[in-house]
Amino acid sequence: AETGACSTADDVLPPQEMNVLPPVTSVTILKGGSTLQSLPAGYVTSFPHLVITRDGSDFKVSDIPTGGGGGFVNPHSFTDLWVPDAMDPPPAMRLALSALIKDGQLRCVLPGIDSFVTTAGGTAWRNWGLNSVPLASEWLDVGYVPLDQLRISAYARGPSPDGPGADIDPAAWKPLLEGLSVDQALGSLFSILSDPPPE
């Protein structure tokens, strides 16, 4: 995902001053070959969003508040990850495997970024406002994917030297991690699905 920054609603950079990507209106599900399925982006961002973390041999399942109550906004974005300028502590980020679960069955997998802020008391916050939970806009249908061959990679780049909106040289992207196996993440997911928590 592209990155942007903002500190308050009053001083968000106007679109012409940011590297703005066109809005994503639908999520594409790759089903093998040239077969595709689409889901409206607004529908996808309404799904409950759970995070599985591991503490030793134990799993913890927590949900990300996504609006509709409690004063939280829907934090999902397909193009941006906004971080307030003076956020203290700054967010931690880690590469993640995201998944779509329907009726207790794994349906799709997608690359993800788990971004969170840990308070002094040890609470992890994953919704700190608009565009704080990035989602991939292309998903893989597990019925067409050899799960044991899945790998995930991450790349980063700085701002364009030619200014916002300029074409980005592919060579500007630098690898952070390449070809990382997702076997352990899938194993954790299948463990949770086979013996789900009460909630």
PDB file of C-alpha atoms in Angstrom:
ATOM      1  CA  ALA A   1       0.000   0.000   0.000  1.00  0.00           C
ATOM      2  CA  GLU A   2       1.103   3.573  -0.532  1.00  0.00           C
ATOM      3  CA  THR A   3       1.719   5.515   2.638  1.00  0.00           C
ATOM      4  CA  GLY A   4       0.466   8.923   3.628  1.00  0.00           C
ATOM      5  CA  ALA A   5       0.585  10.940   6.825  1.00  0.00           C
ATOM      6  CA  CYS A   6      -1.803  13.193   8.643  1.00  0.00           C
ATOM      7  CA  SER A   7      -2.020  14.689  12.093  1.00  0.00           C
ATOM      8  CA  THR A   8      -5.573  15.992  12.387  1.00  0.00           C
ATOM      9  CA  ALA A   9      -8.588  16.236  10.135  1.00  0.00           C
ATOM     10  CA  ASP A  10      -7.782  19.930   9.646  1.00  0.00           C
ATOM     11  CA  ASP A  11      -4.332  19.479   8.167  1.00  0.00           C
ATOM     12  CA  VAL A  12      -4.642  16.432   5.946  1.00  0.00           C
ATOM     13  CA  LEU A  13      -2.649  17.044   2.799  1.00  0.00           C
ATOM     14  CA  PRO A  14      -4.868  17.878  -0.171  1.00  0.00           C
ATOM     15  CA  PRO A  15      -4.950  15.137  -2.855  1.00  0.00           C
ATOM     16  CA  GLN A  16      -2.769  17.107  -5.293  1.00  0.00           C
ATOM     17  CA  GLU A  17       0.072  17.087  -2.720  1.00  0.00           C
ATOM     18  CA  MET A  18       0.046  13.328  -2.096  1.00  0.00           C
ATOM     19  CA  ASN A  19       0.867  10.326  -4.266  1.00  0.00           C
ATOM     20  CA  VAL A  20      -2.799   9.579  -4.829  1.00  0.00           C
ATOM     21  CA  LEU A  21      -3.919   6.226  -6.165  1.00  0.00           C
ATOM     22  CA  PRO A  22      -7.336   5.856  -7.740  1.00  0.00           C
ATOM     23  CA  PRO A  23      -9.964   4.620  -5.281  1.00  0.00           C
ATOM     24  CA  VAL A  24     -10.537   0.872  -5.147  1.00  0.00           C
ATOM     25  CA  THR A  25     -14.199   0.114  -5.832  1.00  0.00           C
ATOM     26  CA  SER A  26     -13.982  -3.674  -5.771  1.00  0.00           C
ATOM     27  CA  VAL A  27     -11.806  -6.518  -4.545  1.00  0.00           C
ATOM     28  CA  THR A  28     -10.675  -9.037  -7.136  1.00  0.00           C
ATOM     29  CA  ILE A  29     -10.599 -12.721  -6.182  1.00  0.00           C
ATOM     30  CA  LEU A  30      -8.238 -14.737  -8.388  1.00  0.00           C
ATOM     31  CA  LYS A  31      -9.719 -18.176  -8.976  1.00  0.00           C
ATOM     32  CA  GLY A  32      -7.080 -19.705 -11.245  1.00  0.00           C
ATOM     33  CA  GLY A  33      -6.318 -19.113 -14.908  1.00  0.00           C
ATOM     34  CA  SER A  34      -8.165 -16.039 -16.110  1.00  0.00           C
ATOM     35  CA  THR A  35     -11.235 -16.594 -13.903  1.00  0.00           C
ATOM     36  CA  LEU A  36     -11.950 -13.671 -11.587  1.00  0.00           C
ATOM     37  CA  GLN A  37     -14.643 -12.779  -9.089  1.00  0.00           C
ATOM     38  CA  SER A  38     -15.291  -9.307  -7.687  1.00  0.00           C
ATOM     39  CA  LEU A  39     -16.732  -8.085  -4.417  1.00  0.00           C
ATOM     40  CA  PRO A  40     -17.719  -4.445  -3.793  1.00  0.00           C
ATOM     41  CA  ALA A  41     -15.072  -2.727  -1.653  1.00  0.00           C
ATOM     42  CA  GLY A  42     -17.740  -1.244   0.645  1.00  0.00           C
ATOM     43  CA  TYR A  43     -19.111  -4.724   1.317  1.00  0.00           C
ATOM     44  CA  VAL A  44     -15.658  -6.117   2.120  1.00  0.00           C
ATOM     45  CA  THR A  45     -14.834  -3.360   4.612  1.00  0.00           C
ATOM     46  CA  SER A  46     -18.002  -4.212   6.535  1.00  0.00           C
ATOM     47  CA  PHE A  47     -16.738  -7.734   7.345  1.00  0.00           C
ATOM     48  CA  PRO A  48     -15.691  -8.382  10.960  1.00  0.00           C
ATOM     49  CA  HIS A  49     -11.888  -8.129  11.169  1.00  0.00           C
ATOM     50  CA  LEU A  50     -10.161 -10.444  13.647  1.00  0.00           C
ATOM     51  CA  VAL A  51      -6.456 -10.684  14.431  1.00  0.00           C
ATOM     52  CA  ILE A  52      -4.785 -13.885  15.624  1.00  0.00           C
ATOM     53  CA  THR A  53      -1.576 -13.460  17.617  1.00  0.00           C
ATOM     54  CA  ARG A  54       0.511 -16.094  19.315  1.00  0.00           C
ATOM     55  CA  ASP A  55       1.840 -15.913  22.867  1.00  0.00           C
ATOM     56  CA  GLY A  56       4.037 -18.955  23.340  1.00  0.00           C
ATOM     57  CA  SER A  57       1.781 -21.917  22.613  1.00  0.00           C
ATOM     58  CA  ASP A  58      -1.434 -19.930  23.162  1.00  0.00           C
ATOM     59  CA  PHE A  59      -3.403 -18.028  20.543  1.00  0.00           C
ATOM     60  CA  LYS A  60      -5.192 -14.764  21.161  1.00  0.00           C
ATOM     61  CA  VAL A  61      -8.045 -13.669  18.922  1.00  0.00           C
ATOM     62  CA  SER A  62      -9.004 -10.000  19.037  1.00  0.00           C
ATOM     63  CA  ASP A  63     -11.235  -7.899  16.845  1.00  0.00           C
ATOM     64  CA  ILE A  64     -10.552  -4.529  15.256  1.00  0.00           C
ATOM     65  CA  PRO A  65     -13.390  -2.064  15.940  1.00  0.00           C
ATOM     66  CA  THR A  66     -14.645  -0.987  12.517  1.00  0.00           C
ATOM     67  CA  GLY A  67     -17.318   1.591  13.173  1.00  0.00           C
ATOM     68  CA  GLY A  68     -21.003   1.277  13.864  1.00  0.00           C
ATOM     69  CA  GLY A  69     -20.617   2.057  17.547  1.00  0.00           C
ATOM     70  CA  GLY A  70     -18.191   2.977  20.272  1.00  0.00           C
ATOM     71  CA  GLY A  71     -16.986   6.088  18.438  1.00  0.00           C
ATOM     72  CA  PHE A  72     -14.727   4.174  16.033  1.00  0.00           C
ATOM     73  CA  VAL A  73     -14.508   4.925  12.316  1.00  0.00           C
ATOM     74  CA  ASN A  74     -14.072   2.265   9.656  1.00  0.00           C
ATOM     75  CA  PRO A  75     -10.249   2.116   9.413  1.00  0.00           C
ATOM     76  CA  HIS A  76      -9.884   0.005   6.265  1.00  0.00           C
ATOM     77  CA  SER A  77      -8.084   1.234   3.169  1.00  0.00           C
ATOM     78  CA  PHE A  78      -6.950  -0.440  -0.037  1.00  0.00           C
ATOM     79  CA  THR A  79      -4.452   2.276  -1.033  1.00  0.00           C
ATOM     80  CA  ASP A  80      -3.136   4.166   2.015  1.00  0.00           C
ATOM     81  CA  LEU A  81      -1.799   3.708   5.508  1.00  0.00           C
ATOM     82  CA  TRP A  82      -2.032   6.973   7.441  1.00  0.00           C
ATOM     83  CA  VAL A  83       0.077   7.566  10.522  1.00  0.00           C
ATOM     84  CA  PRO A  84      -0.356  10.751  12.569  1.00  0.00           C
ATOM     85  CA  ASP A  85       2.789  12.913  12.490  1.00  0.00           C
ATOM     86  CA  ALA A  86       3.521  12.893  16.217  1.00  0.00           C
ATOM     87  CA  MET A  87       2.105   9.494  17.139  1.00  0.00           C
ATOM     88  CA  ASP A  88       3.716   8.392  20.402  1.00  0.00           C
ATOM     89  CA  PRO A  89       4.519   5.598  20.584  1.00  0.00           C
ATOM     90  CA  PRO A  90       4.823   5.130  16.812  1.00  0.00           C
ATOM     91  CA  PRO A  91       3.044   2.111  15.364  1.00  0.00           C
ATOM     92  CA  ALA A  92       4.778  -1.218  14.923  1.00  0.00           C
ATOM     93  CA  MET A  93       4.164  -3.064  11.682  1.00  0.00           C
ATOM     94  CA  ARG A  94       4.713  -6.643  10.659  1.00  0.00           C
ATOM     95  CA  LEU A  95       4.043  -8.676   7.586  1.00  0.00           C
ATOM     96  CA  ALA A  96       0.949 -10.829   7.952  1.00  0.00           C
ATOM     97  CA  LEU A  97      -1.122 -13.398   6.165  1.00  0.00           C
ATOM     98  CA  SER A  98      -4.747 -12.277   5.969  1.00  0.00           C
ATOM     99  CA  ALA A  99      -7.619 -14.606   5.240  1.00  0.00           C
ATOM    100  CA  LEU A 100     -11.319 -14.632   4.474  1.00  0.00           C
ATOM    101  CA  ILE A 101     -13.207 -17.147   6.610  1.00  0.00           C
ATOM    102  CA  LYS A 102     -16.819 -17.982   5.789  1.00  0.00           C
ATOM    103  CA  ASP A 103     -18.925 -20.459   7.781  1.00  0.00           C
ATOM    104  CA  GLY A 104     -15.780 -21.706   9.540  1.00  0.00           C
ATOM    105  CA  GLN A 105     -13.995 -22.475   6.264  1.00  0.00           C
ATOM    106  CA  LEU A 106     -10.911 -20.809   4.793  1.00  0.00           C
ATOM    107  CA  ARG A 107     -12.005 -19.258   1.480  1.00  0.00           C
ATOM    108  CA  CYS A 108      -9.312 -16.735   0.464  1.00  0.00           C
ATOM    109  CA  VAL A 109      -5.805 -15.682   1.467  1.00  0.00           C
ATOM    110  CA  LEU A 110      -4.154 -12.327   0.874  1.00  0.00           C
ATOM    111  CA  PRO A 111      -1.000 -10.503   1.930  1.00  0.00           C
ATOM    112  CA  GLY A 112      -1.432  -8.218   4.897  1.00  0.00           C
ATOM    113  CA  ILE A 113       0.224  -5.715   7.201  1.00  0.00           C
ATOM    114  CA  ASP A 114      -0.520  -5.917  10.904  1.00  0.00           C
ATOM    115  CA  SER A 115      -0.090  -2.330  12.124  1.00  0.00           C
ATOM    116  CA  PHE A 116      -0.639  -1.611  15.809  1.00  0.00           C
ATOM    117  CA  VAL A 117       0.245   0.680  18.693  1.00  0.00           C
ATOM    118  CA  THR A 118       1.008  -0.814  22.105  1.00  0.00           C
ATOM    119  CA  THR A 119       0.173   1.348  25.114  1.00  0.00           C
ATOM    120  CA  ALA A 120       2.233   1.488  28.315  1.00  0.00           C
ATOM    121  CA  GLY A 121      -0.321  -0.880  29.838  1.00  0.00           C
ATOM    122  CA  GLY A 122       0.277  -3.464  27.107  1.00  0.00           C
ATOM    123  CA  THR A 123      -2.957  -2.929  25.139  1.00  0.00           C
ATOM    124  CA  ALA A 124      -2.560  -3.149  21.353  1.00  0.00           C
ATOM    125  CA  TRP A 125      -4.663  -0.689  19.303  1.00  0.00           C
ATOM    126  CA  ARG A 126      -5.194  -1.435  15.613  1.00  0.00           C
ATOM    127  CA  ASN A 127      -7.763   1.244  14.735  1.00  0.00           C
ATOM    128  CA  TRP A 128      -6.325   4.728  15.247  1.00  0.00           C
ATOM    129  CA  GLY A 129      -8.565   6.388  12.660  1.00  0.00           C
ATOM    130  CA  LEU A 130      -9.084   6.611   8.921  1.00  0.00           C
ATOM    131  CA  ASN A 131      -6.818   4.489   6.723  1.00  0.00           C
ATOM    132  CA  SER A 132      -5.079   2.752   9.632  1.00  0.00           C
ATOM    133  CA  VAL A 133      -5.869  -0.856   8.586  1.00  0.00           C
ATOM    134  CA  PRO A 134      -4.607  -1.650   5.076  1.00  0.00           C
ATOM    135  CA  LEU A 135      -6.229  -4.405   3.011  1.00  0.00           C
ATOM    136  CA  ALA A 136      -5.039  -5.997  -0.226  1.00  0.00           C
ATOM    137  CA  SER A 137      -7.311  -5.476  -3.223  1.00  0.00           C
ATOM    138  CA  GLU A 138      -6.441  -8.837  -4.845  1.00  0.00           C
ATOM    139  CA  TRP A 139      -7.174 -12.077  -3.014  1.00  0.00           C
ATOM    140  CA  LEU A 140      -6.437 -15.729  -3.835  1.00  0.00           C
ATOM    141  CA  ASP A 141      -9.214 -18.345  -3.728  1.00  0.00           C
ATOM    142  CA  VAL A 142      -7.722 -21.253  -1.738  1.00  0.00           C
ATOM    143  CA  GLY A 143      -9.526 -23.756  -3.970  1.00  0.00           C
ATOM    144  CA  TYR A 144      -7.099 -22.837  -6.752  1.00  0.00           C
ATOM    145  CA  VAL A 145      -3.877 -22.266  -4.794  1.00  0.00           C
ATOM    146  CA  PRO A 146      -1.290 -24.843  -3.630  1.00  0.00           C
ATOM    147  CA  LEU A 147      -1.099 -23.544  -0.055  1.00  0.00           C
ATOM    148  CA  ASP A 148       2.213 -25.303   0.653  1.00  0.00           C
ATOM    149  CA  GLN A 149       3.857 -23.244  -2.106  1.00  0.00           C
ATOM    150  CA  LEU A 150       2.618 -19.829  -0.948  1.00  0.00           C
ATOM    151  CA  ARG A 151       5.288 -17.226  -0.210  1.00  0.00           C
ATOM    152  CA  ILE A 152       4.932 -13.607   0.858  1.00  0.00           C
ATOM    153  CA  SER A 153       7.267 -10.698   0.131  1.00  0.00           C
ATOM    154  CA  ALA A 154       7.413  -7.031   1.150  1.00  0.00           C
ATOM    155  CA  TYR A 155       8.972  -4.022  -0.577  1.00  0.00           C
ATOM    156  CA  ALA A 156       9.298  -0.339   0.360  1.00  0.00           C
ATOM    157  CA  ARG A 157      10.214   2.919  -1.332  1.00  0.00           C
ATOM    158  CA  GLY A 158      10.572   6.576  -0.461  1.00  0.00           C
ATOM    159  CA  PRO A 159       8.596   9.452  -1.976  1.00  0.00           C
ATOM    160  CA  SER A 160       9.023  10.124  -5.670  1.00  0.00           C
ATOM    161  CA  PRO A 161      11.866  12.590  -6.351  1.00  0.00           C
ATOM    162  CA  ASP A 162       9.731  14.024  -9.163  1.00  0.00           C
ATOM    163  CA  GLY A 163       6.944  15.017  -6.792  1.00  0.00           C
ATOM    164  CA  PRO A 164       3.491  13.687  -5.975  1.00  0.00           C
ATOM    165  CA  GLY A 165       1.610  11.920  -8.733  1.00  0.00           C
ATOM    166  CA  ALA A 166       4.776  11.208 -10.750  1.00  0.00           C
ATOM    167  CA  ASP A 167       5.417   7.789 -12.249  1.00  0.00           C
ATOM    168  CA  ILE A 168       7.438   5.557  -9.931  1.00  0.00           C
ATOM    169  CA  ASP A 169      10.529   3.808 -11.257  1.00  0.00           C
ATOM    170  CA  PRO A 170      10.140   0.080 -10.428  1.00  0.00           C
ATOM    171  CA  ALA A 171      13.802   0.077  -9.369  1.00  0.00           C
ATOM    172  CA  ALA A 172      12.868   2.446  -6.497  1.00  0.00           C
ATOM    173  CA  TRP A 173      11.222  -0.448  -4.640  1.00  0.00           C
ATOM    174  CA  LYS A 174      13.657  -2.144  -2.244  1.00  0.00           C
ATOM    175  CA  PRO A 175      13.041  -5.618  -0.772  1.00  0.00           C
ATOM    176  CA  LEU A 176      12.342  -5.884   2.947  1.00  0.00           C
ATOM    177  CA  LEU A 177      11.542  -9.610   2.940  1.00  0.00           C
ATOM    178  CA  GLU A 178      11.296 -11.934  -0.031  1.00  0.00           C
ATOM    179  CA  GLY A 179       9.863 -15.414  -0.448  1.00  0.00           C
ATOM    180  CA  LEU A 180       8.850 -15.919   3.183  1.00  0.00           C
ATOM    181  CA  SER A 181       6.928 -19.162   3.723  1.00  0.00           C
ATOM    182  CA  VAL A 182       3.463 -18.792   5.254  1.00  0.00           C
ATOM    183  CA  ASP A 183       3.285 -22.375   6.559  1.00  0.00           C
ATOM    184  CA  GLN A 184       3.433 -21.338  10.226  1.00  0.00           C
ATOM    185  CA  ALA A 185       0.736 -18.679   9.759  1.00  0.00           C
ATOM    186  CA  LEU A 186      -1.503 -21.188   7.973  1.00  0.00           C
ATOM    187  CA  GLY A 187      -0.870 -23.727  10.733  1.00  0.00           C
ATOM    188  CA  SER A 188      -1.967 -21.184  13.352  1.00  0.00           C
ATOM    189  CA  LEU A 189      -5.078 -20.359  11.337  1.00  0.00           C
ATOM    190  CA  PHE A 190      -6.057 -24.012  10.923  1.00  0.00           C
ATOM    191  CA  SER A 191      -5.507 -24.598  14.672  1.00  0.00           C
ATOM    192  CA  ILE A 192      -7.936 -21.777  15.474  1.00  0.00           C
ATOM    193  CA  LEU A 193     -10.480 -23.017  12.922  1.00  0.00           C
ATOM    194  CA  SER A 194     -10.368 -26.575  14.255  1.00  0.00           C
ATOM    195  CA  ASP A 195     -10.858 -25.443  17.862  1.00  0.00           C
ATOM    196  CA  PRO A 196     -12.332 -21.915  17.772  1.00  0.00           C
ATOM    197  CA  PRO A 197     -12.628 -19.766  20.886  1.00  0.00           C
ATOM    198  CA  PRO A 198     -16.122 -19.332  22.366  1.00  0.00           C
ATOM    199  CA  GLU A 199     -16.588 -15.832  20.888  1.00  0.00           C
TER     200      GLU A 199
END
